[in-house]
Short mmCIF file of C-alpha atoms in Angstrom, two decimals:
data_model
loop_
_atom_site.label_atom_id
_atom_site.label_comp_id
_atom_site.label_asym_id
_atom_site.label_seq_id
_atom_site.Cartn_x
_atom_site.Cartn_y
_atom_site.Cartn_z
CA MET A 228 34.46 305.00 87.53
CA LYS A 229 37.91 304.32 86.11
CA LYS A 230 39.34 304.40 89.82
CA LYS A 231 36.50 301.77 90.82
CA LEU A 232 37.58 299.41 88.03
CA TYR A 233 41.38 299.64 88.86
CA PHE A 234 40.69 298.71 92.26
CA LEU A 235 38.47 296.11 91.44
CA TRP A 236 41.29 294.41 89.23
CA LYS A 237 43.65 294.98 91.82
CA LEU A 238 41.57 292.12 93.71
CA SER A 239 43.80 288.94 93.42
CA TRP A 240 40.34 286.67 93.58
CA LEU A 241 38.79 288.67 91.12
CA ARG A 242 41.69 288.60 88.58
CA THR A 243 41.83 284.86 88.92
CA LEU A 244 38.30 284.45 88.20
CA VAL A 245 38.38 286.62 85.05
CA GLN A 246 41.48 284.67 83.95
CA ILE A 247 39.73 281.09 84.68
CA PHE A 248 36.61 282.52 82.36
CA PHE A 249 39.16 283.94 79.92
CA PHE A 250 40.89 280.53 79.57
CA ILE A 251 37.51 278.44 79.42
CA ALA A 252 36.15 280.69 76.64
CA ILE A 253 39.34 280.41 74.99
CA GLY A 254 39.23 276.84 75.12
CA TYR A 255 35.48 276.49 74.14
CA PHE A 256 36.15 278.35 70.83
CA MET A 257 39.58 276.67 69.82
CA ALA A 258 37.88 273.29 70.37
CA GLN A 259 34.98 274.52 68.10
CA TYR A 260 37.67 275.60 65.72
CA VAL A 261 39.37 272.36 65.84
CA GLN A 262 36.03 270.60 65.34
CA THR A 263 35.17 272.47 62.18
CA GLN A 264 38.61 272.13 60.51
CA TRP A 265 38.64 268.31 61.12
CA ASP A 266 35.08 267.83 59.90
CA GLN A 267 36.25 269.26 56.49
CA ILE A 268 38.85 266.41 55.81
CA SER A 269 37.52 263.53 58.43
CA HIS A 270 35.12 262.01 55.78
CA ASN A 271 37.82 261.38 53.67
CA PRO A 272 41.05 261.63 55.65
CA PRO A 273 44.48 261.60 53.69
CA GLN A 274 47.38 259.40 53.77
CA VAL A 275 49.88 260.76 56.51
CA ASN A 276 53.56 259.79 57.20
CA TRP A 277 53.25 260.45 60.77
CA SER A 278 56.80 260.52 61.52
CA ILE A 279 57.59 263.38 59.04
CA LEU A 280 54.68 265.30 60.30
CA LEU A 281 55.57 265.12 63.51
CA VAL A 282 59.12 266.45 62.64
CA ALA A 283 57.16 269.19 60.79
CA GLN A 284 55.24 270.02 63.87
CA LEU A 285 58.11 270.31 65.96
CA GLY A 286 59.51 272.63 63.41
CA ILE A 287 56.31 274.86 63.70
CA MET A 288 56.75 274.87 67.25
CA ILE A 289 60.55 275.94 67.51
CA SER A 290 59.68 278.84 64.55
CA MET A 291 57.00 280.10 66.63
CA GLY A 292 58.66 280.04 69.88
CA ILE A 293 61.42 282.06 68.36
CA GLN A 294 59.25 285.11 67.69
CA PRO A 295 59.16 286.48 71.28
CA PHE A 296 62.86 286.82 71.43
CA GLY A 297 62.11 289.40 68.78
CA THR A 298 59.58 290.94 70.87
CA TRP A 299 61.79 290.98 74.13
CA LEU A 300 64.94 292.56 72.37
CA ILE A 301 62.23 295.53 71.31
CA ILE A 302 61.12 295.65 75.13
CA LYS A 303 64.67 295.64 76.16
CA ASN A 304 65.62 298.55 74.29
CA LEU A 305 62.41 300.63 74.93
CA ASN A 306 64.00 300.49 78.41
CA GLY A 307 61.59 297.65 79.46
CA THR A 308 62.64 295.49 82.24
CA LEU A 309 60.42 292.17 81.29
CA SER A 310 62.37 289.12 81.53
CA LYS A 311 62.36 286.35 78.43
CA PRO A 312 59.53 284.08 80.26
CA GLN A 313 57.41 287.27 81.00
CA VAL A 314 57.41 288.33 77.48
CA TRP A 315 57.34 284.70 76.02
CA GLN A 316 54.26 283.73 78.19
CA ALA A 317 52.37 287.12 77.76
CA PHE A 318 52.81 286.68 73.85
CA PHE A 319 51.49 283.33 73.35
CA ILE A 320 48.36 283.87 75.88
CA GLY A 321 47.68 286.95 74.10
CA GLN A 322 48.01 285.44 70.69
CA VAL A 323 45.25 282.65 71.12
CA ALA A 324 42.60 285.47 72.21
CA LYS A 325 42.27 285.66 68.32
CA TYR A 326 40.07 282.53 68.55
CA LEU A 327 37.48 284.68 70.48
CA PRO A 328 34.51 285.99 68.37
CA GLY A 329 35.91 289.05 66.40
CA SER A 330 39.25 287.74 65.39
CA VAL A 331 40.79 290.91 66.39
CA TRP A 332 41.85 290.45 70.15
CA SER A 333 45.29 289.42 69.70
CA LEU A 334 47.29 292.58 69.54
CA PRO A 335 45.38 294.59 72.08
CA SER A 336 45.69 291.52 74.41
CA ARG A 337 49.35 291.29 73.85
CA GLY A 338 49.59 294.99 74.97
CA PHE A 339 47.41 294.49 77.75
CA LEU A 340 49.43 291.61 78.96
CA TYR A 341 52.76 293.38 78.40
CA ASN A 342 51.35 296.18 80.52
CA GLN A 343 50.17 293.87 83.33
CA ARG A 344 53.75 292.34 83.61
CA GLY A 345 55.23 295.77 84.46
CA LEU A 346 55.67 297.52 81.16
CA ASP A 347 54.01 301.09 80.90
CA SER A 348 51.22 301.69 78.72
CA LYS A 349 52.88 303.62 75.94
CA ARG A 350 55.71 301.19 75.84
CA SER A 351 53.24 298.39 75.65
CA ILE A 352 51.56 299.88 72.65
CA GLU A 353 54.79 300.53 71.09
CA THR A 354 56.24 296.91 71.45
CA VAL A 355 53.08 295.82 69.94
CA ILE A 356 53.56 298.01 66.79
CA TRP A 357 57.18 297.02 66.18
CA GLU A 358 56.74 293.41 66.75
CA THR A 359 53.85 293.34 64.70
CA GLY A 360 55.40 295.62 62.02
CA LEU A 361 58.71 293.63 61.73
CA ALA A 362 56.87 290.42 61.56
CA VAL A 363 55.00 291.47 58.56
CA VAL A 364 57.99 292.78 57.13
CA ALA A 365 60.28 289.53 57.58
CA ALA A 366 56.80 287.77 56.07
CA THR A 367 56.99 289.63 53.17
CA LEU A 368 60.70 289.22 52.58
CA VAL A 369 60.33 285.51 52.61
CA GLY A 370 57.07 285.50 50.96
CA ILE A 371 58.89 286.65 47.73
CA LEU A 372 60.04 283.26 47.15
CA THR A 373 56.33 282.11 46.62
CA ILE A 374 55.53 284.88 43.86
CA PRO A 375 55.67 282.01 41.03
CA LEU A 376 52.82 279.93 42.81
CA PHE A 377 50.44 282.71 42.10
CA THR A 378 51.71 283.89 38.75
CA ASN A 379 48.46 282.54 37.20
CA SER A 380 46.60 284.07 40.08
CA VAL A 381 44.31 287.02 39.78
CA TYR A 382 45.43 287.64 43.64
CA LEU A 383 49.01 288.17 43.28
CA PRO A 384 49.17 292.03 42.25
CA LEU A 385 46.76 292.33 45.33
CA ILE A 386 48.63 290.59 47.70
CA PHE A 387 52.05 292.21 47.30
CA LEU A 388 50.40 295.50 46.89
CA GLU A 389 49.04 294.94 50.30
CA ILE A 390 52.11 293.38 52.08
CA GLY A 391 54.49 295.05 50.04
CA GLY A 392 52.87 298.31 50.57
CA PHE A 393 52.64 298.19 54.28
CA SER A 394 56.30 297.04 54.50
CA THR A 395 57.48 300.20 52.44
CA ILE A 396 55.60 302.51 54.46
CA PHE A 397 56.48 301.12 57.92
CA LEU A 398 60.16 300.66 57.14
CA GLY A 399 60.39 304.00 55.32
CA SER A 400 58.42 306.03 58.03
CA SER A 401 60.47 304.30 60.48
CA ILE A 402 63.80 305.71 58.83
CA LEU A 403 62.44 308.84 57.56
CA LEU A 404 61.08 310.34 61.27
CA ARG A 405 64.48 309.71 62.58
CA ARG A 406 65.56 312.91 60.32
CA THR A 407 65.21 315.95 62.27
CA LYS A 408 64.30 318.19 59.38
CA ILE A 409 61.70 315.75 58.24
CA ASN A 410 60.30 315.69 61.47
CA LEU A 411 60.08 319.18 62.34
CA TRP A 412 58.61 319.77 58.69
CA LEU A 413 55.99 317.67 59.96
CA ARG A 414 55.32 319.06 62.88
CA ASN A 415 55.26 322.80 61.51
CA ARG A 416 53.21 322.03 58.57
CA ILE A 417 50.87 319.41 59.84
CA PRO A 418 48.60 320.56 63.02
CA PHE A 419 47.97 317.06 64.33
CA SER A 420 51.46 315.60 63.56
CA THR A 421 53.10 316.56 66.88
CA SER A 422 50.54 314.39 69.28
CA LEU A 423 51.35 311.61 66.51
CA LEU A 424 55.04 311.87 66.44
CA ASN A 425 55.26 312.32 70.13
CA ILE A 426 53.62 308.75 70.61
CA TYR A 427 55.56 307.27 67.38
CA PRO A 428 57.70 304.52 68.74
CA HIS A 429 61.42 305.05 67.65
CA LEU A 430 64.09 302.07 67.81
CA PRO A 431 67.76 302.12 66.83
CA ILE A 432 68.24 300.94 63.47
CA TRP A 433 70.66 298.28 64.55
CA ILE A 434 68.12 296.86 66.89
CA MET A 435 65.45 297.08 64.25
CA LEU A 436 67.54 295.16 62.06
CA LYS A 437 68.56 292.70 64.92
CA ALA A 438 64.80 291.91 65.63
CA LEU A 439 64.04 291.65 61.87
CA ALA A 440 66.58 288.90 61.61
CA PHE A 441 64.93 286.90 64.45
CA TYR A 442 61.84 287.21 62.43
CA ILE A 443 63.24 286.24 59.25
CA VAL A 444 64.94 283.14 60.71
CA GLN A 445 61.31 282.33 62.07
CA TRP A 446 59.76 282.53 58.81
CA LEU A 447 62.23 280.42 57.11
CA LEU A 448 61.93 277.92 59.74
CA MET A 449 58.21 278.08 59.53
CA GLY A 450 58.45 277.80 55.71
CA ILE A 451 60.61 274.56 55.75
CA SER A 452 58.28 272.95 58.15
CA PHE A 453 55.43 273.83 55.79
CA ILE A 454 57.38 271.70 53.49
CA GLY A 455 57.33 268.85 55.71
CA ILE A 456 53.57 268.93 56.05
CA LEU A 457 53.42 268.58 52.17
CA ILE A 458 56.02 265.77 52.19
CA ALA A 459 54.23 263.97 54.77
CA LEU A 460 51.19 264.12 52.95
CA GLU A 461 53.30 262.45 50.15
CA ALA A 462 52.97 265.64 47.78
CA PRO A 463 55.33 265.30 44.78
CA LEU A 464 57.39 268.63 44.95
CA SER A 465 60.65 269.51 42.88
CA LEU A 466 63.26 271.33 44.34
CA SER A 467 62.30 274.68 42.65
CA GLU A 468 58.73 274.15 43.99
CA ALA A 469 59.90 273.35 47.38
CA ILE A 470 61.91 276.56 47.54
CA GLN A 471 59.04 278.39 46.42
CA VAL A 472 56.53 276.94 48.99
CA ILE A 473 59.23 278.07 51.70
CA GLY A 474 57.82 281.46 51.53
CA LEU A 475 53.88 280.68 51.09
CA PHE A 476 52.39 280.60 54.62
CA PRO A 477 54.57 283.68 55.66
CA CYS A 478 53.22 285.54 52.48
CA VAL A 479 49.73 284.40 53.31
CA TRP A 480 50.06 284.87 57.23
CA ALA A 481 51.12 288.50 56.43
CA VAL A 482 48.12 288.91 54.28
CA GLY A 483 45.63 287.53 56.67
CA LEU A 484 47.05 289.74 59.82
CA LEU A 485 46.54 292.85 57.69
CA ILE A 486 42.99 291.75 56.52
CA ILE A 487 42.03 290.49 60.14
CA ILE A 488 41.28 294.26 61.09
CA THR A 489 37.85 293.28 59.09
CA PRO A 490 37.67 289.60 60.74
CA GLY A 491 38.32 286.58 58.65
CA GLY A 492 42.25 286.57 58.40
CA ILE A 493 42.60 282.74 59.30
CA GLY A 494 40.00 281.81 56.35
CA ILE A 495 41.94 284.20 53.93
CA ARG A 496 45.20 282.08 54.65
CA GLU A 497 43.60 278.66 54.08
CA ALA A 498 42.04 279.90 50.69
CA LEU A 499 45.48 281.51 49.53
CA ILE A 500 47.35 278.36 50.43
CA THR A 501 44.63 276.16 48.67
CA ILE A 502 44.74 278.33 45.75
CA ALA A 503 48.55 278.79 45.50
CA LEU A 504 49.26 274.86 45.89
CA SER A 505 46.73 273.85 43.32
CA ASP A 506 48.91 274.39 40.30
CA ILE A 507 51.45 271.75 41.69
CA VAL A 508 49.43 269.23 43.74
CA ASN A 509 46.26 267.75 42.97
CA ASP A 510 42.86 268.31 44.87
CA PRO A 511 41.89 268.07 47.64
CA LEU A 512 45.53 267.74 48.56
CA PRO A 513 45.89 271.62 48.76
CA LEU A 514 42.94 271.76 51.41
CA TYR A 515 44.29 268.77 53.36
CA VAL A 516 47.70 271.31 53.56
CA ALA A 517 45.89 274.29 54.31
CA ILE A 518 43.82 272.49 57.33
CA ILE A 519 46.58 270.53 58.80
CA MET A 520 48.85 273.44 59.04
CA ARG A 521 46.02 275.39 60.87
CA LEU A 522 45.91 272.14 63.08
CA CYS A 523 49.78 272.07 63.73
CA TRP A 524 49.74 275.85 63.97
CA LEU A 525 47.25 275.68 66.98
CA ILE A 526 48.99 272.73 68.88
CA ALA A 527 52.10 274.82 68.41
CA GLU A 528 50.60 277.78 70.36
CA VAL A 529 49.36 275.42 73.15
CA VAL A 530 52.59 273.93 73.56
CA ASN A 531 54.24 277.33 73.55
CA ILE A 532 51.77 278.66 76.21
CA THR A 533 52.39 275.61 78.49
CA ILE A 534 56.21 275.89 78.38
CA SER A 535 56.13 279.55 78.73
CA SER A 536 53.79 279.53 81.73
CA ILE A 537 56.05 276.52 83.28
CA LEU A 538 58.82 278.64 83.05
CA TYR A 539 57.25 281.66 84.12
CA ALA A 540 56.00 280.23 87.31
CA GLN A 541 59.42 278.70 87.89
CA GLU A 542 60.67 282.25 87.65
CA LYS A 543 58.31 283.65 90.08
CA ARG A 544 59.01 280.72 92.52
CA LEU A 545 62.71 281.27 92.27
CA GLN A 546 62.19 285.25 92.79
CA GLY A 547 60.15 284.46 95.95
CA PHE A 548 63.08 282.56 97.36
CA GLN A 549 65.41 285.62 96.74
CA ILE A 550 66.85 286.72 100.18
CA ASP A 551 67.23 290.59 100.68
CA PRO A 552 70.77 291.26 100.87
CA THR A 553 69.94 294.10 103.29
CA ILE A 554 68.90 291.54 105.70
CA ILE A 555 72.15 289.70 105.46
CA SER A 556 74.24 292.83 106.16
#
């Protein structure tokens, strides 16, 4: 049965048909999502400084575009051979799969697309683990800035217990399992650990830190762009409040990602943004900021998919024009 399915997938016309249906479905659910978001603010639209909002949108697009370079670095050091356009396009197409019902399709979609681009299954899984884990760790580190915004909220301990606990376990296990003694002890004492350790992704520490730096820069730029949305909506912010807001979206993004295993991460992010901002700006501005941020995020995804697809198509076209050197010789 598996061989038959593989044979069918090798048919180019069938792959094209599946891809067309996939993008139609994604487009439909994204349109529904935009409509739902817009309906919440259309009855009383906020005053917007469109020039500042456009700059913020540009910052979000650039910030989002940085993230796949960390992924490319991970793939390169897992002995993968995917080019930057291949990784960039696969990453963003996989990202928008979350708009399908269930909201959990982004991670498996990225792994599948890396595999389709030529990365073997094991390394595809390892790449998704590393890129997701390091992105959450970076978001947690930047998110520390936003702790004062949640000091009056009952959610503060839960938020940082969740993302801080994940980050500590992820980084701690990544470092400790490199030690031969610990590795051997686990293999000898825990029966099923051998199979798990054999598939556990290992990455040199300096590469891990280098990729982590990409994600930290990305989240800092995302946080600064988020401030731009507040300024565009004429929210009065002091310097200390602006610094705290830088960490807000990375923080709630990490929370939403970890909760998304039980669908609802996107709604969780908006709720936490609204709660955090309610102490520094008046209603209904926190809700407007959360919704506009989501719409800007979606636009950035679409733009990055478009640009990466153009670059990927250009790369394939240039590869098609390459002349085999053996013919010349």
